[in-house]
Amino acid sequence: FIHIFMAGDTTTLLDATETAKPTLPRDMVIDVIKENYGFTVVKLQVLPSYDDQNFRLKVSEREERLVFKISSTNQDFLEVIHSITKQLIGSSQRNICPQVITTTKNEAVFEISHEGKNYRCLMATYVEGKTLFDINTQEMSESELSTLFSPIGKELATMDRILARECAADATDRVLHYWDLARTMEIAPLVHDKNITDPKRLELVKSVLNEFEASFLPRMKELRRSIIHNDANASNIIVNAGESDGTWQIGFIDFFDMIHSCTIFELAICLAYLMALHPKPFQIAKALLSAYHEEFPISPLEIEVLPTLIKARLATSVALSAQKRHEEPENEYLFINEESGWILLETLSALDSESFTCILKSACDTK
């Protein structure tokens, strides 16, 4: 069994950052890799990151490309990522996620110091392919959408089934954050007219919070729980078109938001992000949900709460984007997907809950 850490009603593996973002110089990174892995770096490329230093690299000793992470995250968390990804690869018998590379001392994680601060390091295989975000889905037909999103649903379900079956939770304190759907009400202090200046959109987010509090929270304890990836958005899903039959091969990256919480949160989060990729969001929902349900069946209660949860994740996303816009109005990178999130939230909120639920039930053939 793989063990993660619980805190109260929900769980997160993500500790608050202990120190500032690491800023190791390039030459030092190359030396650290050589000293701990015995690898000679022939190419080193910086990857975007908010809290950590991430690098994509090629070494002379291995054929595949690798990723090297320097992080201020707690070491226990990185060790858990190693255990979980190893279990996922072993149980699925394919490279559904990155594989951690151990050091010459057979360590998955090791610590370094720089400028008086301690950081943890981890290396993994680089999952080749395009992110779903880089695939142009806007002009895809219904058949093409199904061909793409059905395997995403199946592989997401495969991952969740393995996590639910193979992984257990230990009790210890962790720091929780906005991105745990169970804590959606904690965004309420951000929902005001200084952040969300459009009165209609402000009222929309407030109504979603009211719905979440009234219709979901009283039923949350009835839902099954497991470890979930918790951030299966378009930038964390890797897709590769099959060379012979045109089928899509799917992988997942970025396991740094994993939590132990309600299993249905996984689908809600994924659908919230992916339905925003196309003008016909329900076609995406039907294809993904049907394939997921066939692989890892969803209960009637989970389907009933799913519409509220999808809207809750969208509300969290747009509320946090609105706050960032207020704080950093010049940083357009932070708002790339904000408008598509608003549009989807408005579309879903225009439906009554029963109609939305019926659409989702039809994808699962649930009466």
GROMACS .gro file of C-alpha atoms in nm:
model
  367
    1PHE     CA    1   0.000   0.000   0.000
    2ILE     CA    2   0.098   0.360  -0.061
    3HIS     CA    3   0.034   0.591   0.231
    4ILE     CA    4  -0.054   0.958   0.219
    5PHE     CA    5  -0.154   1.204   0.484
    6MET     CA    6  -0.492   1.311   0.614
    7ALA     CA    7  -0.608   1.625   0.790
    8GLY     CA    8  -0.964   1.659   0.908
    9ASP     CA    9  -1.238   1.586   0.656
   10THR     CA   10  -1.006   1.626   0.358
   11THR     CA   11  -0.643   1.562   0.285
   12THR     CA   12  -0.366   1.718   0.083
   13LEU     CA   13  -0.012   1.612   0.015
   14LEU     CA   14   0.084   1.971  -0.052
   15ASP     CA   15   0.257   2.153   0.231
   16ALA     CA   16   0.286   2.526   0.236
   17THR     CA   17   0.611   2.634   0.078
   18GLU     CA   18   0.877   2.633   0.349
   19THR     CA   19   1.120   2.866   0.173
   20ALA     CA   20   1.140   3.097  -0.124
   21LYS     CA   21   1.151   2.961  -0.478
   22PRO     CA   22   1.492   2.804  -0.544
   23THR     CA   23   1.726   2.991  -0.780
   24LEU     CA   24   2.022   2.762  -0.832
   25PRO     CA   25   2.254   2.871  -1.116
   26ARG     CA   26   2.274   2.650  -1.424
   27ASP     CA   27   2.631   2.528  -1.357
   28MET     CA   28   2.538   2.423  -1.003
   29VAL     CA   29   2.236   2.228  -1.129
   30ILE     CA   30   2.455   2.037  -1.375
   31ASP     CA   31   2.704   1.960  -1.096
   32VAL     CA   32   2.427   1.843  -0.859
   33ILE     CA   33   2.297   1.604  -1.125
   34LYS     CA   34   2.645   1.466  -1.194
   35GLU     CA   35   2.724   1.421  -0.824
   36ASN     CA   36   2.397   1.248  -0.732
   37TYR     CA   37   2.304   1.054  -1.048
   38GLY     CA   38   2.635   1.015  -1.226
   39PHE     CA   39   2.475   1.168  -1.537
   40THR     CA   40   2.657   1.396  -1.778
   41VAL     CA   41   2.414   1.666  -1.890
   42VAL     CA   42   2.437   1.743  -2.262
   43LYS     CA   43   2.129   1.967  -2.280
   44LEU     CA   44   1.945   2.159  -2.006
   45GLN     CA   45   1.626   2.357  -2.065
   46VAL     CA   46   1.439   2.562  -1.804
   47LEU     CA   47   1.067   2.474  -1.774
   48PRO     CA   48   0.803   2.717  -1.642
   49SER     CA   49   0.723   2.678  -1.273
   50TYR     CA   50   0.552   2.882  -1.004
   51ASP     CA   51   0.714   2.755  -0.683
   52ASP     CA   52   1.001   2.528  -0.796
   53GLN     CA   53   1.287   2.512  -1.043
   54ASN     CA   54   1.211   2.263  -1.319
   55PHE     CA   55   1.444   2.152  -1.598
   56ARG     CA   56   1.410   1.927  -1.900
   57LEU     CA   57   1.739   1.758  -1.977
   58LYS     CA   58   1.920   1.513  -2.196
   59VAL     CA   59   2.206   1.310  -2.051
   60SER     CA   60   2.463   1.100  -2.230
   61GLU     CA   61   2.388   0.789  -2.022
   62ARG     CA   62   2.017   0.752  -2.114
   63GLU     CA   63   1.814   0.765  -2.435
   64GLU     CA   64   1.500   0.929  -2.299
   65ARG     CA   65   1.467   1.291  -2.189
   66LEU     CA   66   1.434   1.360  -1.817
   67VAL     CA   67   1.290   1.622  -1.583
   68PHE     CA   68   1.476   1.750  -1.278
   69LYS     CA   69   1.289   1.934  -1.002
   70ILE     CA   70   1.433   2.146  -0.722
   71SER     CA   71   1.160   2.211  -0.469
   72SER     CA   72   1.095   2.363  -0.128
   73THR     CA   73   0.816   2.107  -0.076
   74ASN     CA   74   0.833   1.868   0.219
   75GLN     CA   75   1.043   1.557   0.148
   76ASP     CA   76   0.765   1.321   0.262
   77PHE     CA   77   0.546   1.457  -0.015
   78LEU     CA   78   0.806   1.392  -0.284
   79GLU     CA   79   0.862   1.040  -0.152
   80VAL     CA   80   0.489   0.978  -0.181
   81ILE     CA   81   0.491   1.095  -0.542
   82HIS     CA   82   0.763   0.840  -0.612
   83SER     CA   83   0.559   0.562  -0.451
   84ILE     CA   84   0.235   0.653  -0.623
   85THR     CA   85   0.376   0.695  -0.974
   86LYS     CA   86   0.566   0.368  -0.936
   87GLN     CA   87   0.241   0.196  -0.837
   88LEU     CA   88   0.050   0.352  -1.127
   89ILE     CA   89   0.306   0.240  -1.383
   90GLY     CA   90   0.326  -0.110  -1.236
   91SER     CA   91  -0.049  -0.162  -1.211
   92SER     CA   92  -0.139  -0.008  -1.548
   93GLN     CA   93   0.158  -0.179  -1.718
   94ARG     CA   94   0.226   0.131  -1.928
   95ASN     CA   95   0.377   0.474  -1.886
   96ILE     CA   96   0.061   0.651  -1.773
   97CYS     CA   97   0.271   0.902  -1.575
   98PRO     CA   98   0.635   1.005  -1.515
   99GLN     CA   99   0.868   0.747  -1.360
  100VAL     CA  100   1.098   0.867  -1.083
  101ILE     CA  101   1.472   0.806  -1.137
  102THR     CA  102   1.670   0.717  -0.825
  103THR     CA  103   2.020   0.843  -0.740
  104THR     CA  104   2.338   0.637  -0.729
  105LYS     CA  105   2.251   0.581  -0.361
  106ASN     CA  106   1.904   0.452  -0.464
  107GLU     CA  107   1.730   0.760  -0.323
  108ALA     CA  108   1.416   0.895  -0.487
  109VAL     CA  109   1.458   1.232  -0.314
  110PHE     CA  110   1.766   1.406  -0.176
  111GLU     CA  111   1.834   1.740  -0.012
  112ILE     CA  112   2.069   2.022  -0.111
  113SER     CA  113   2.148   2.363   0.037
  114HIS     CA  114   2.184   2.694  -0.145
  115GLU     CA  115   2.230   3.038   0.006
  116GLY     CA  116   2.144   2.906   0.352
  117LYS     CA  117   1.818   2.739   0.243
  118ASN     CA  118   1.737   2.371   0.206
  119TYR     CA  119   1.567   2.224  -0.101
  120ARG     CA  120   1.457   1.878  -0.210
  121CYS     CA  121   1.544   1.732  -0.551
  122LEU     CA  122   1.373   1.471  -0.766
  123MET     CA  123   1.429   1.341  -1.120
  124ALA     CA  124   1.175   1.166  -1.342
  125THR     CA  125   1.126   1.059  -1.699
  126TYR     CA  126   0.983   1.324  -1.931
  127VAL     CA  127   0.645   1.218  -2.072
  128GLU     CA  128   0.673   1.279  -2.446
  129GLY     CA  129   0.386   1.421  -2.646
  130LYS     CA  130   0.169   1.730  -2.664
  131THR     CA  131  -0.041   1.861  -2.381
  132LEU     CA  132  -0.413   1.858  -2.449
  133PHE     CA  133  -0.398   2.238  -2.423
  134ASP     CA  134  -0.182   2.240  -2.738
  135ILE     CA  135  -0.435   2.040  -2.941
  136ASN     CA  136  -0.678   2.247  -3.149
  137THR     CA  137  -1.015   2.111  -3.043
  138GLN     CA  138  -1.220   2.414  -3.149
  139GLU     CA  139  -1.306   2.281  -3.496
  140MET     CA  140  -1.328   1.912  -3.411
  141SER     CA  141  -1.642   1.727  -3.514
  142GLU     CA  142  -1.850   1.529  -3.267
  143SER     CA  143  -1.682   1.208  -3.385
  144GLU     CA  144  -1.334   1.357  -3.347
  145LEU     CA  145  -1.417   1.483  -2.998
  146SER     CA  146  -1.531   1.137  -2.896
  147THR     CA  147  -1.214   0.980  -3.039
  148LEU     CA  148  -1.002   1.215  -2.828
  149PHE     CA  149  -1.195   1.250  -2.503
  150SER     CA  150  -1.312   0.889  -2.462
  151PRO     CA  151  -0.956   0.760  -2.406
  152ILE     CA  152  -0.893   1.050  -2.169
  153GLY     CA  153  -1.195   0.940  -1.965
  154LYS     CA  154  -1.083   0.578  -1.972
  155GLU     CA  155  -0.727   0.654  -1.861
  156LEU     CA  156  -0.844   0.893  -1.590
  157ALA     CA  157  -1.070   0.618  -1.459
  158THR     CA  158  -0.786   0.365  -1.477
  159MET     CA  159  -0.569   0.594  -1.269
  160ASP     CA  160  -0.845   0.657  -1.014
  161ARG     CA  161  -0.929   0.287  -0.989
  162ILE     CA  162  -0.565   0.203  -0.914
  163LEU     CA  163  -0.536   0.487  -0.661
  164ALA     CA  164  -0.857   0.379  -0.488
  165ARG     CA  165  -0.754   0.014  -0.475
  166GLU     CA  166  -0.383   0.033  -0.401
  167CYS     CA  167  -0.339   0.346  -0.192
  168ALA     CA  168  -0.430   0.406   0.172
  169ALA     CA  169  -0.415   0.718   0.391
  170ASP     CA  170  -0.225   0.774   0.715
  171ALA     CA  171  -0.331   1.036   0.968
  172THR     CA  172  -0.108   1.338   1.006
  173ASP     CA  173  -0.152   1.713   0.970
  174ARG     CA  174  -0.121   1.882   0.633
  175VAL     CA  175  -0.190   2.233   0.508
  176LEU     CA  176  -0.506   2.252   0.298
  177HIS     CA  177  -0.564   2.493   0.014
  178TYR     CA  178  -0.828   2.646  -0.212
  179TRP     CA  179  -0.787   2.376  -0.474
  180ASP     CA  180  -0.947   2.110  -0.255
  181LEU     CA  181  -1.307   2.114  -0.380
  182ALA     CA  182  -1.436   2.028  -0.033
  183ARG     CA  183  -1.310   2.369   0.083
  184THR     CA  184  -1.480   2.570  -0.190
  185MET     CA  185  -1.653   2.796   0.062
  186GLU     CA  186  -1.313   2.933   0.163
  187ILE     CA  187  -1.305   3.143  -0.153
  188ALA     CA  188  -1.602   3.347  -0.022
  189PRO     CA  189  -1.380   3.630   0.112
  190LEU     CA  190  -1.245   3.678  -0.242
  191VAL     CA  191  -1.591   3.718  -0.392
  192HIS     CA  192  -1.649   4.093  -0.386
  193ASP     CA  193  -1.681   4.380  -0.632
  194LYS     CA  194  -1.316   4.486  -0.612
  195ASN     CA  195  -1.209   4.152  -0.757
  196ILE     CA  196  -1.512   4.067  -0.972
  197THR     CA  197  -1.621   4.401  -1.116
  198ASP     CA  198  -1.904   4.269  -1.336
  199PRO     CA  199  -2.217   4.266  -1.111
  200LYS     CA  200  -2.380   3.975  -1.298
  201ARG     CA  201  -2.070   3.761  -1.273
  202LEU     CA  202  -2.028   3.850  -0.908
  203GLU     CA  203  -2.382   3.732  -0.834
  204LEU     CA  204  -2.320   3.419  -1.040
  205VAL     CA  205  -2.026   3.311  -0.824
  206LYS     CA  206  -2.225   3.388  -0.509
  207SER     CA  207  -2.511   3.171  -0.633
  208VAL     CA  208  -2.273   2.882  -0.702
  209LEU     CA  209  -2.136   2.907  -0.349
  210ASN     CA  210  -2.490   2.908  -0.210
  211GLU     CA  211  -2.576   2.599  -0.413
  212PHE     CA  212  -2.258   2.423  -0.301
  213GLU     CA  213  -2.327   2.498   0.064
  214ALA     CA  214  -2.695   2.404   0.053
  215SER     CA  215  -2.708   2.104  -0.180
  216PHE     CA  216  -2.361   1.946  -0.169
  217LEU     CA  217  -2.206   1.990   0.175
  218PRO     CA  218  -2.484   1.805   0.363
  219ARG     CA  219  -2.423   1.499   0.140
  220MET     CA  220  -2.046   1.504   0.122
  221LYS     CA  221  -1.993   1.248   0.400
  222GLU     CA  222  -2.197   0.993   0.202
  223LEU     CA  223  -1.950   0.992  -0.088
  224ARG     CA  224  -1.668   0.742  -0.134
  225ARG     CA  225  -1.316   0.872  -0.080
  226SER     CA  226  -0.977   0.794  -0.228
  227ILE     CA  227  -0.656   0.955  -0.345
  228ILE     CA  228  -0.709   1.165  -0.658
  229HIS     CA  229  -0.475   1.351  -0.892
  230ASN     CA  230  -0.684   1.664  -0.826
  231ASP     CA  231  -0.563   1.871  -1.123
  232ALA     CA  232  -0.636   1.687  -1.449
  233ASN     CA  233  -0.650   2.003  -1.657
  234ALA     CA  234  -0.552   2.037  -2.024
  235SER     CA  235  -0.192   2.128  -1.939
  236ASN     CA  236  -0.148   1.814  -1.726
  237ILE     CA  237  -0.285   1.565  -1.981
  238ILE     CA  238  -0.037   1.439  -2.241
  239VAL     CA  239  -0.175   1.310  -2.570
  240ASN     CA  240  -0.009   1.122  -2.855
  241ALA     CA  241  -0.183   1.021  -3.175
  242GLY     CA  242  -0.137   0.652  -3.256
  243GLU     CA  243   0.076   0.595  -3.565
  244SER     CA  244  -0.126   0.308  -3.709
  245ASP     CA  245  -0.491   0.331  -3.604
  246GLY     CA  246  -0.521   0.701  -3.513
  247THR     CA  247  -0.619   0.632  -3.152
  248TRP     CA  248  -0.489   0.866  -2.884
  249GLN     CA  249  -0.242   0.754  -2.618
  250ILE     CA  250  -0.294   0.937  -2.286
  251GLY     CA  251  -0.067   1.021  -1.995
  252PHE     CA  252  -0.083   1.246  -1.687
  253ILE     CA  253   0.178   1.474  -1.533
  254ASP     CA  254   0.209   1.706  -1.230
  255PHE     CA  255   0.100   1.504  -0.927
  256PHE     CA  256   0.175   1.789  -0.686
  257ASP     CA  257  -0.186   1.865  -0.591
  258MET     CA  258  -0.287   1.510  -0.494
  259ILE     CA  259  -0.525   1.478  -0.203
  260HIS     CA  260  -0.732   1.215  -0.025
  261SER     CA  261  -1.089   1.335  -0.063
  262CYS     CA  262  -1.414   1.256  -0.246
  263THR     CA  263  -1.342   1.040  -0.551
  264ILE     CA  264  -1.596   1.225  -0.767
  265PHE     CA  265  -1.392   1.543  -0.730
  266GLU     CA  266  -1.153   1.402  -0.990
  267LEU     CA  267  -1.419   1.399  -1.260
  268ALA     CA  268  -1.563   1.735  -1.157
  269ILE     CA  269  -1.225   1.905  -1.181
  270CYS     CA  270  -1.135   1.742  -1.510
  271LEU     CA  271  -1.472   1.823  -1.669
  272ALA     CA  272  -1.465   2.182  -1.545
  273TYR     CA  273  -1.142   2.244  -1.734
  274LEU     CA  274  -1.195   2.027  -2.040
  275MET     CA  275  -1.553   2.130  -2.119
  276ALA     CA  276  -1.418   2.484  -2.167
  277LEU     CA  277  -1.207   2.370  -2.463
  278HIS     CA  278  -1.493   2.352  -2.717
  279PRO     CA  279  -1.806   2.550  -2.811
  280LYS     CA  280  -2.009   2.230  -2.750
  281PRO     CA  281  -1.899   2.140  -2.397
  282PHE     CA  282  -2.159   1.867  -2.346
  283GLN     CA  283  -2.011   1.661  -2.630
  284ILE     CA  284  -1.684   1.653  -2.437
  285ALA     CA  285  -1.864   1.571  -2.113
  286LYS     CA  286  -2.058   1.283  -2.265
  287ALA     CA  287  -1.755   1.122  -2.431
  288LEU     CA  288  -1.530   1.152  -2.126
  289LEU     CA  289  -1.792   1.058  -1.869
  290SER     CA  290  -1.919   0.755  -2.060
  291ALA     CA  291  -1.569   0.610  -2.094
  292TYR     CA  292  -1.485   0.686  -1.730
  293HIS     CA  293  -1.806   0.522  -1.604
  294GLU     CA  294  -1.745   0.208  -1.807
  295GLU     CA  295  -1.398   0.168  -1.656
  296PHE     CA  296  -1.469   0.288  -1.299
  297PRO     CA  297  -1.848   0.310  -1.236
  298ILE     CA  298  -1.995   0.623  -1.081
  299SER     CA  299  -2.270   0.594  -0.821
  300PRO     CA  300  -2.610   0.765  -0.863
  301LEU     CA  301  -2.529   1.005  -0.579
  302GLU     CA  302  -2.198   1.098  -0.741
  303ILE     CA  303  -2.378   1.181  -1.066
  304GLU     CA  304  -2.634   1.391  -0.878
  305VAL     CA  305  -2.370   1.611  -0.713
  306LEU     CA  306  -2.146   1.634  -1.019
  307PRO     CA  307  -2.313   1.944  -1.175
  308THR     CA  308  -2.271   2.143  -0.853
  309LEU     CA  309  -1.908   2.033  -0.821
  310ILE     CA  310  -1.820   2.127  -1.178
  311LYS     CA  311  -1.961   2.475  -1.122
  312ALA     CA  312  -1.785   2.499  -0.786
  313ARG     CA  313  -1.444   2.432  -0.943
  314LEU     CA  314  -1.516   2.689  -1.216
  315ALA     CA  315  -1.622   2.941  -0.952
  316THR     CA  316  -1.299   2.884  -0.759
  317SER     CA  317  -1.091   2.922  -1.074
  318VAL     CA  318  -1.249   3.247  -1.191
  319ALA     CA  319  -1.255   3.395  -0.837
  320LEU     CA  320  -0.883   3.329  -0.789
  321SER     CA  321  -0.808   3.463  -1.138
  322ALA     CA  322  -1.008   3.776  -1.055
  323GLN     CA  323  -0.806   3.824  -0.738
  324LYS     CA  324  -0.480   3.784  -0.930
  325ARG     CA  325  -0.603   4.031  -1.191
  326HIS     CA  326  -0.668   4.282  -0.914
  327GLU     CA  327  -0.321   4.224  -0.766
  328GLU     CA  328  -0.121   4.188  -1.090
  329PRO     CA  329  -0.321   4.351  -1.371
  330GLU     CA  330  -0.018   4.361  -1.602
  331ASN     CA  331   0.044   3.984  -1.591
  332GLU     CA  332  -0.170   3.856  -1.879
  333TYR     CA  333  -0.024   3.505  -1.848
  334LEU     CA  334  -0.234   3.450  -1.537
  335PHE     CA  335  -0.558   3.509  -1.726
  336ILE     CA  336  -0.519   3.296  -2.039
  337ASN     CA  337  -0.815   3.070  -1.953
  338GLU     CA  338  -1.018   3.305  -1.736
  339GLU     CA  339  -1.272   3.412  -1.999
  340SER     CA  340  -1.339   3.055  -2.120
  341GLY     CA  341  -1.405   2.961  -1.757
  342TRP     CA  342  -1.656   3.242  -1.718
  343ILE     CA  343  -1.832   3.147  -2.042
  344LEU     CA  344  -1.865   2.782  -1.937
  345LEU     CA  345  -1.985   2.878  -1.589
  346GLU     CA  346  -2.250   3.105  -1.742
  347THR     CA  347  -2.356   2.829  -1.983
  348LEU     CA  348  -2.390   2.568  -1.709
  349SER     CA  349  -2.566   2.805  -1.469
  350ALA     CA  350  -2.825   2.888  -1.733
  351LEU     CA  351  -2.937   2.524  -1.715
  352ASP     CA  352  -3.153   2.408  -1.429
  353SER     CA  353  -2.984   2.142  -1.216
  354GLU     CA  354  -3.220   1.867  -1.331
  355SER     CA  355  -3.142   1.924  -1.700
  356PHE     CA  356  -2.768   1.923  -1.638
  357THR     CA  357  -2.796   1.608  -1.429
  358CYS     CA  358  -3.001   1.436  -1.702
  359ILE     CA  359  -2.728   1.508  -1.957
  360LEU     CA  360  -2.468   1.347  -1.732
  361LYS     CA  361  -2.693   1.052  -1.648
  362SER     CA  362  -2.750   0.982  -2.017
  363ALA     CA  363  -2.374   0.948  -2.065
  364CYS     CA  364  -2.373   0.679  -1.795
  365ASP     CA  365  -2.697   0.515  -1.902
  366THR     CA  366  -2.830   0.583  -1.554
  367LYS     CA  367  -3.203   0.634  -1.514
   0.00000   0.00000   0.00000
